[in-house]
């Protein structure tokens, strides 16, 4: 992604207060703007037409093929792409070919890539049957494996993990197709002397979650992933530090502003899910307080800040008898999870997530959609949990049932797909109107398969970036940054805050599309919204 100095937690750092000693309300960073009663479910009321979630699901998985780095397989479906990055790691004597380009550029950033794979895996873990029924399970597994194959390569010994290939500054100097890349492919690593507990923790989470996904269909691979995940977690826990202190080039792009404690708890939680071993659960319980697991109430769930996802997973443990002895701590996790969910629903006392007039959750102007897609995911997962555990959600503004939560998640999804004041689908390639000038090097330049004539570093800016015409290649399934706080969107290539897409925007949608598809299939004549 473009250089980002607009991260939420930059705001956090400005606070001079001790991090974990305050009541949760004081830690909420987003000021209340909309009175509680203004919009609760109004945006859903205008959503009448049913969307084609099966089509959206199919397209969302295609996007990951567009972002592939390395040697493309025979069954590659996105045919405007070709092989690229074939010497990644060579300079350092390590094979780092493969993995995903992060966004509209060609850096392989480890932290957001790992979060992408965690969210793809979580999508499959929760909604496997629905994805399979839609005929998309193979594609979902391929999307995960493209990432985990790379993580296996990048984890060259127990305490060494390659963190990044390429760097934002030199990459952004050029506008080229990945197939023509002439920029630096220098690789950066973390190790015992250059720790990165956040990166190690998130990569452990991704590999542990993926090991659950592959457990039945590919047990050998699943076991391998788990082995890497356990080593990575141990490495991250033993050698503590933020990865951006060790890999300086990542600072202006993916600085780990929330620190590494969230990723260590999150990694331990996923390892507990993957192994059922009490050691990992004890870690989540014992460190709940000092690592902020039960102290932070945050209304953002993202590649940087994992607390809300962790808290939601911990809440679900309460439903099982075997966790009874941890009820006291798990309840505290749950209260923070509920705080997140209620703030999405605009039902907290004071501290709610802002919304656009059109009803979209709004956190900040730069790539806001990433927070919408993670919120829709957590709400959907929690709604399913409420059904299976026969619970309700108690917010300050009242008690909410699972249908209301799902209905709100659907309103966000439908906004993404076109039910919005611009009548624009922010999922590229979906519907009749979608962004055509996505800030993406490969998509904005003639396909390498059509024209192999070399396009140089600045030539791309002159001849392709500055063209007013739509991109020659449609980046199908990409979720762009989306509209501003007034629902306005400008479809311009240089408007990267709104028109750039990132892999972690789309990943959570895979699960949410599958869930909405299932609802539609169960109830074809009446959309969920119509029942309100
Ligand atoms: C957690 O605390 C319990 C009880 O104090 C202790 O037995 C256990 O070893 C601790 N586990 C970890 C992973 O710190
Ligand atoms: C809600 O917030 C107001 C203002 O901060 C506070 O005075 C009031 O006690 C809160 N109510 C509850 C039930 O927490
Ligand atoms: C969106 O569609 C509605 C209903 O068809 C129409 O009234 C409105 O003008 C459209 N808005 C834009 C920005 O195209």
mmCIF file with all atom_site columns, C-alpha atoms in Angstrom, residues 209-314:
data_model
loop_
_atom_site.group_PDB
_atom_site.id
_atom_site.type_symbol
_atom_site.label_atom_id
_atom_site.label_alt_id
_atom_site.label_comp_id
_atom_site.label_asym_id
_atom_site.label_entity_id
_atom_site.label_seq_id
_atom_site.pdbx_PDB_ins_code
_atom_site.Cartn_x
_atom_site.Cartn_y
_atom_site.Cartn_z
_atom_site.occupancy
_atom_site.B_iso_or_equiv
_atom_site.pdbx_formal_charge
_atom_site.auth_seq_id
_atom_site.auth_comp_id
_atom_site.auth_asym_id
_atom_site.auth_atom_id
_atom_site.pdbx_PDB_model_num
ATOM 1   C CA . UNK A 1 209 ? -5.259  -21.608 11.442 1.00 0.00 ? 209 UNK A CA 1
ATOM 2   C CA . UNK A 1 210 ? -4.287  -23.079 8.063  1.00 0.00 ? 210 UNK A CA 1
ATOM 3   C CA . UNK A 1 211 ? -3.248  -26.326 9.779  1.00 0.00 ? 211 UNK A CA 1
ATOM 4   C CA . UNK A 1 212 ? -6.846  -26.652 10.983 1.00 0.00 ? 212 UNK A CA 1
ATOM 5   C CA . UNK A 1 213 ? -8.105  -26.036 7.441  1.00 0.00 ? 213 UNK A CA 1
ATOM 6   C CA . UNK A 1 214 ? -5.914  -28.794 5.958  1.00 0.00 ? 214 UNK A CA 1
ATOM 7   C CA . UNK A 1 215 ? -6.233  -31.256 8.835  1.00 0.00 ? 215 UNK A CA 1
ATOM 8   C CA . UNK A 1 216 ? -8.574  -33.670 7.054  1.00 0.00 ? 216 UNK A CA 1
ATOM 9   C CA . UNK A 1 217 ? -7.752  -33.151 3.396  1.00 0.00 ? 217 UNK A CA 1
ATOM 10  C CA . UNK A 1 218 ? -3.966  -32.923 3.657  1.00 0.00 ? 218 UNK A CA 1
ATOM 11  C CA . UNK A 1 219 ? -2.833  -34.205 7.060  1.00 0.00 ? 219 UNK A CA 1
ATOM 12  C CA . UNK A 1 220 ? 0.856   -34.212 6.217  1.00 0.00 ? 220 UNK A CA 1
ATOM 13  C CA . UNK A 1 221 ? 0.774   -30.575 5.163  1.00 0.00 ? 221 UNK A CA 1
ATOM 14  C CA . UNK A 1 222 ? -1.347  -29.687 8.167  1.00 0.00 ? 222 UNK A CA 1
ATOM 15  C CA . UNK A 1 223 ? 1.212   -31.240 10.469 1.00 0.00 ? 223 UNK A CA 1
ATOM 16  C CA . UNK A 1 224 ? 4.041   -29.375 8.767  1.00 0.00 ? 224 UNK A CA 1
ATOM 17  C CA . UNK A 1 225 ? 2.227   -26.071 9.176  1.00 0.00 ? 225 UNK A CA 1
ATOM 18  C CA . UNK A 1 226 ? 1.594   -26.739 12.825 1.00 0.00 ? 226 UNK A CA 1
ATOM 19  C CA . UNK A 1 227 ? 5.246   -27.533 13.397 1.00 0.00 ? 227 UNK A CA 1
ATOM 20  C CA . UNK A 1 228 ? 6.262   -24.199 11.862 1.00 0.00 ? 228 UNK A CA 1
ATOM 21  C CA . UNK A 1 229 ? 3.568   -22.376 13.816 1.00 0.00 ? 229 UNK A CA 1
ATOM 22  C CA . UNK A 1 230 ? 4.780   -23.781 17.123 1.00 0.00 ? 230 UNK A CA 1
ATOM 23  C CA . UNK A 1 231 ? 8.392   -22.894 16.398 1.00 0.00 ? 231 UNK A CA 1
ATOM 24  C CA . UNK A 1 232 ? 7.463   -19.400 15.293 1.00 0.00 ? 232 UNK A CA 1
ATOM 25  C CA . UNK A 1 233 ? 5.398   -18.786 18.370 1.00 0.00 ? 233 UNK A CA 1
ATOM 26  C CA . UNK A 1 234 ? 8.216   -19.936 20.611 1.00 0.00 ? 234 UNK A CA 1
ATOM 27  C CA . UNK A 1 235 ? 10.673  -17.730 18.720 1.00 0.00 ? 235 UNK A CA 1
ATOM 28  C CA . UNK A 1 236 ? 8.386   -14.700 18.986 1.00 0.00 ? 236 UNK A CA 1
ATOM 29  C CA . UNK A 1 237 ? 7.731   -15.276 22.667 1.00 0.00 ? 237 UNK A CA 1
ATOM 30  C CA . UNK A 1 238 ? 11.341  -15.910 23.628 1.00 0.00 ? 238 UNK A CA 1
ATOM 31  C CA . UNK A 1 239 ? 12.929  -13.051 21.691 1.00 0.00 ? 239 UNK A CA 1
ATOM 32  C CA . UNK A 1 240 ? 10.655  -10.125 22.326 1.00 0.00 ? 240 UNK A CA 1
ATOM 33  C CA . UNK A 1 241 ? 10.512  -7.027  20.210 1.00 0.00 ? 241 UNK A CA 1
ATOM 34  C CA . UNK A 1 242 ? 8.602   -5.169  17.543 1.00 0.00 ? 242 UNK A CA 1
ATOM 35  C CA . UNK A 1 243 ? 9.494   -6.187  14.014 1.00 0.00 ? 243 UNK A CA 1
ATOM 36  C CA . UNK A 1 244 ? 9.560   -2.614  12.754 1.00 0.00 ? 244 UNK A CA 1
ATOM 37  C CA . UNK A 1 245 ? 12.508  -1.944  15.044 1.00 0.00 ? 245 UNK A CA 1
ATOM 38  C CA . UNK A 1 246 ? 14.374  -4.776  13.326 1.00 0.00 ? 246 UNK A CA 1
ATOM 39  C CA . UNK A 1 247 ? 13.153  -4.184  9.769  1.00 0.00 ? 247 UNK A CA 1
ATOM 40  C CA . UNK A 1 248 ? 13.352  -0.417  9.476  1.00 0.00 ? 248 UNK A CA 1
ATOM 41  C CA . UNK A 1 249 ? 12.135  -0.249  5.861  1.00 0.00 ? 249 UNK A CA 1
ATOM 42  C CA . UNK A 1 250 ? 8.653   -1.330  6.950  1.00 0.00 ? 250 UNK A CA 1
ATOM 43  C CA . UNK A 1 251 ? 8.166   1.643   9.254  1.00 0.00 ? 251 UNK A CA 1
ATOM 44  C CA . UNK A 1 252 ? 6.385   4.013   6.870  1.00 0.00 ? 252 UNK A CA 1
ATOM 45  C CA . UNK A 1 253 ? 4.167   1.241   5.543  1.00 0.00 ? 253 UNK A CA 1
ATOM 46  C CA . UNK A 1 254 ? 3.266   -1.392  8.088  1.00 0.00 ? 254 UNK A CA 1
ATOM 47  C CA . UNK A 1 255 ? 4.629   -0.258  11.409 1.00 0.00 ? 255 UNK A CA 1
ATOM 48  C CA . UNK A 1 256 ? 3.278   -2.439  14.186 1.00 0.00 ? 256 UNK A CA 1
ATOM 49  C CA . UNK A 1 257 ? 1.864   0.429   16.155 1.00 0.00 ? 257 UNK A CA 1
ATOM 50  C CA . UNK A 1 258 ? -0.128  -1.763  18.529 1.00 0.00 ? 258 UNK A CA 1
ATOM 51  C CA . UNK A 1 259 ? 3.049   -3.623  19.456 1.00 0.00 ? 259 UNK A CA 1
ATOM 52  C CA . UNK A 1 260 ? 3.412   -7.391  19.654 1.00 0.00 ? 260 UNK A CA 1
ATOM 53  C CA . UNK A 1 261 ? 1.369   -8.407  22.682 1.00 0.00 ? 261 UNK A CA 1
ATOM 54  C CA . UNK A 1 262 ? -1.836  -8.742  20.700 1.00 0.00 ? 262 UNK A CA 1
ATOM 55  C CA . UNK A 1 263 ? -0.142  -11.002 18.141 1.00 0.00 ? 263 UNK A CA 1
ATOM 56  C CA . UNK A 1 264 ? 1.381   -13.213 20.853 1.00 0.00 ? 264 UNK A CA 1
ATOM 57  C CA . UNK A 1 265 ? -1.997  -13.725 22.515 1.00 0.00 ? 265 UNK A CA 1
ATOM 58  C CA . UNK A 1 266 ? -3.625  -14.220 19.117 1.00 0.00 ? 266 UNK A CA 1
ATOM 59  C CA . UNK A 1 267 ? -0.952  -16.697 18.021 1.00 0.00 ? 267 UNK A CA 1
ATOM 60  C CA . UNK A 1 268 ? -1.391  -18.629 21.284 1.00 0.00 ? 268 UNK A CA 1
ATOM 61  C CA . UNK A 1 269 ? -5.169  -18.659 20.795 1.00 0.00 ? 269 UNK A CA 1
ATOM 62  C CA . UNK A 1 270 ? -4.879  -20.097 17.287 1.00 0.00 ? 270 UNK A CA 1
ATOM 63  C CA . UNK A 1 271 ? -2.343  -22.648 18.484 1.00 0.00 ? 271 UNK A CA 1
ATOM 64  C CA . UNK A 1 272 ? -4.762  -23.665 21.214 1.00 0.00 ? 272 UNK A CA 1
ATOM 65  C CA . UNK A 1 273 ? -7.461  -24.155 18.596 1.00 0.00 ? 273 UNK A CA 1
ATOM 66  C CA . UNK A 1 274 ? -5.077  -26.161 16.423 1.00 0.00 ? 274 UNK A CA 1
ATOM 67  C CA . UNK A 1 275 ? -3.541  -28.343 19.161 1.00 0.00 ? 275 UNK A CA 1
ATOM 68  C CA . UNK A 1 276 ? -6.021  -28.381 22.043 1.00 0.00 ? 276 UNK A CA 1
ATOM 69  C CA . UNK A 1 277 ? -2.950  -28.130 24.245 1.00 0.00 ? 277 UNK A CA 1
ATOM 70  C CA . UNK A 1 278 ? -3.505  -26.422 27.590 1.00 0.00 ? 278 UNK A CA 1
ATOM 71  C CA . UNK A 1 279 ? -0.121  -24.707 27.448 1.00 0.00 ? 279 UNK A CA 1
ATOM 72  C CA . UNK A 1 280 ? -1.443  -22.313 24.837 1.00 0.00 ? 280 UNK A CA 1
ATOM 73  C CA . UNK A 1 281 ? -4.682  -21.700 26.658 1.00 0.00 ? 281 UNK A CA 1
ATOM 74  C CA . UNK A 1 282 ? -2.738  -21.042 29.859 1.00 0.00 ? 282 UNK A CA 1
ATOM 75  C CA . UNK A 1 283 ? -0.742  -18.457 27.964 1.00 0.00 ? 283 UNK A CA 1
ATOM 76  C CA . UNK A 1 284 ? -3.909  -16.673 26.825 1.00 0.00 ? 284 UNK A CA 1
ATOM 77  C CA . UNK A 1 285 ? -5.265  -16.786 30.369 1.00 0.00 ? 285 UNK A CA 1
ATOM 78  C CA . UNK A 1 286 ? -2.089  -16.008 32.302 1.00 0.00 ? 286 UNK A CA 1
ATOM 79  C CA . UNK A 1 287 ? -1.103  -13.113 30.107 1.00 0.00 ? 287 UNK A CA 1
ATOM 80  C CA . UNK A 1 288 ? -4.604  -11.769 29.598 1.00 0.00 ? 288 UNK A CA 1
ATOM 81  C CA . UNK A 1 289 ? -3.985  -8.865  31.907 1.00 0.00 ? 289 UNK A CA 1
ATOM 82  C CA . UNK A 1 290 ? -0.346  -7.919  31.346 1.00 0.00 ? 290 UNK A CA 1
ATOM 83  C CA . UNK A 1 291 ? -0.652  -8.263  27.545 1.00 0.00 ? 291 UNK A CA 1
ATOM 84  C CA . UNK A 1 292 ? -3.791  -6.168  27.328 1.00 0.00 ? 292 UNK A CA 1
ATOM 85  C CA . UNK A 1 293 ? -6.117  -8.967  26.248 1.00 0.00 ? 293 UNK A CA 1
ATOM 86  C CA . UNK A 1 294 ? -8.731  -7.998  28.804 1.00 0.00 ? 294 UNK A CA 1
ATOM 87  C CA . UNK A 1 295 ? -7.669  -4.365  29.115 1.00 0.00 ? 295 UNK A CA 1
ATOM 88  C CA . UNK A 1 296 ? -8.020  -3.043  25.631 1.00 0.00 ? 296 UNK A CA 1
ATOM 89  C CA . UNK A 1 297 ? -11.427 -2.293  24.225 1.00 0.00 ? 297 UNK A CA 1
ATOM 90  C CA . UNK A 1 298 ? -10.765 -1.222  20.688 1.00 0.00 ? 298 UNK A CA 1
ATOM 91  C CA . UNK A 1 299 ? -13.186 -0.631  17.870 1.00 0.00 ? 299 UNK A CA 1
ATOM 92  C CA . UNK A 1 300 ? -10.795 -1.667  15.107 1.00 0.00 ? 300 UNK A CA 1
ATOM 93  C CA . UNK A 1 301 ? -9.786  -5.141  14.021 1.00 0.00 ? 301 UNK A CA 1
ATOM 94  C CA . UNK A 1 302 ? -7.005  -5.054  11.447 1.00 0.00 ? 302 UNK A CA 1
ATOM 95  C CA . UNK A 1 303 ? -3.616  -6.317  10.247 1.00 0.00 ? 303 UNK A CA 1
ATOM 96  C CA . UNK A 1 304 ? -2.140  -4.324  13.137 1.00 0.00 ? 304 UNK A CA 1
ATOM 97  C CA . UNK A 1 305 ? -4.608  -4.729  16.010 1.00 0.00 ? 305 UNK A CA 1
ATOM 98  C CA . UNK A 1 306 ? -5.840  -8.234  16.813 1.00 0.00 ? 306 UNK A CA 1
ATOM 99  C CA . UNK A 1 307 ? -7.511  -7.733  20.186 1.00 0.00 ? 307 UNK A CA 1
ATOM 100 C CA . UNK A 1 308 ? -11.137 -7.808  19.001 1.00 0.00 ? 308 UNK A CA 1
ATOM 101 C CA . UNK A 1 309 ? -10.646 -11.080 17.121 1.00 0.00 ? 309 UNK A CA 1
ATOM 102 C CA . UNK A 1 310 ? -8.828  -12.604 20.096 1.00 0.00 ? 310 UNK A CA 1
ATOM 103 C CA . UNK A 1 311 ? -11.528 -11.469 22.509 1.00 0.00 ? 311 UNK A CA 1
ATOM 104 C CA . UNK A 1 312 ? -14.247 -12.926 20.323 1.00 0.00 ? 312 UNK A CA 1
ATOM 105 C CA . UNK A 1 313 ? -12.471 -16.285 20.116 1.00 0.00 ? 313 UNK A CA 1
ATOM 106 C CA . UNK A 1 314 ? -11.964 -16.284 23.886 1.00 0.00 ? 314 UNK A CA 1
#
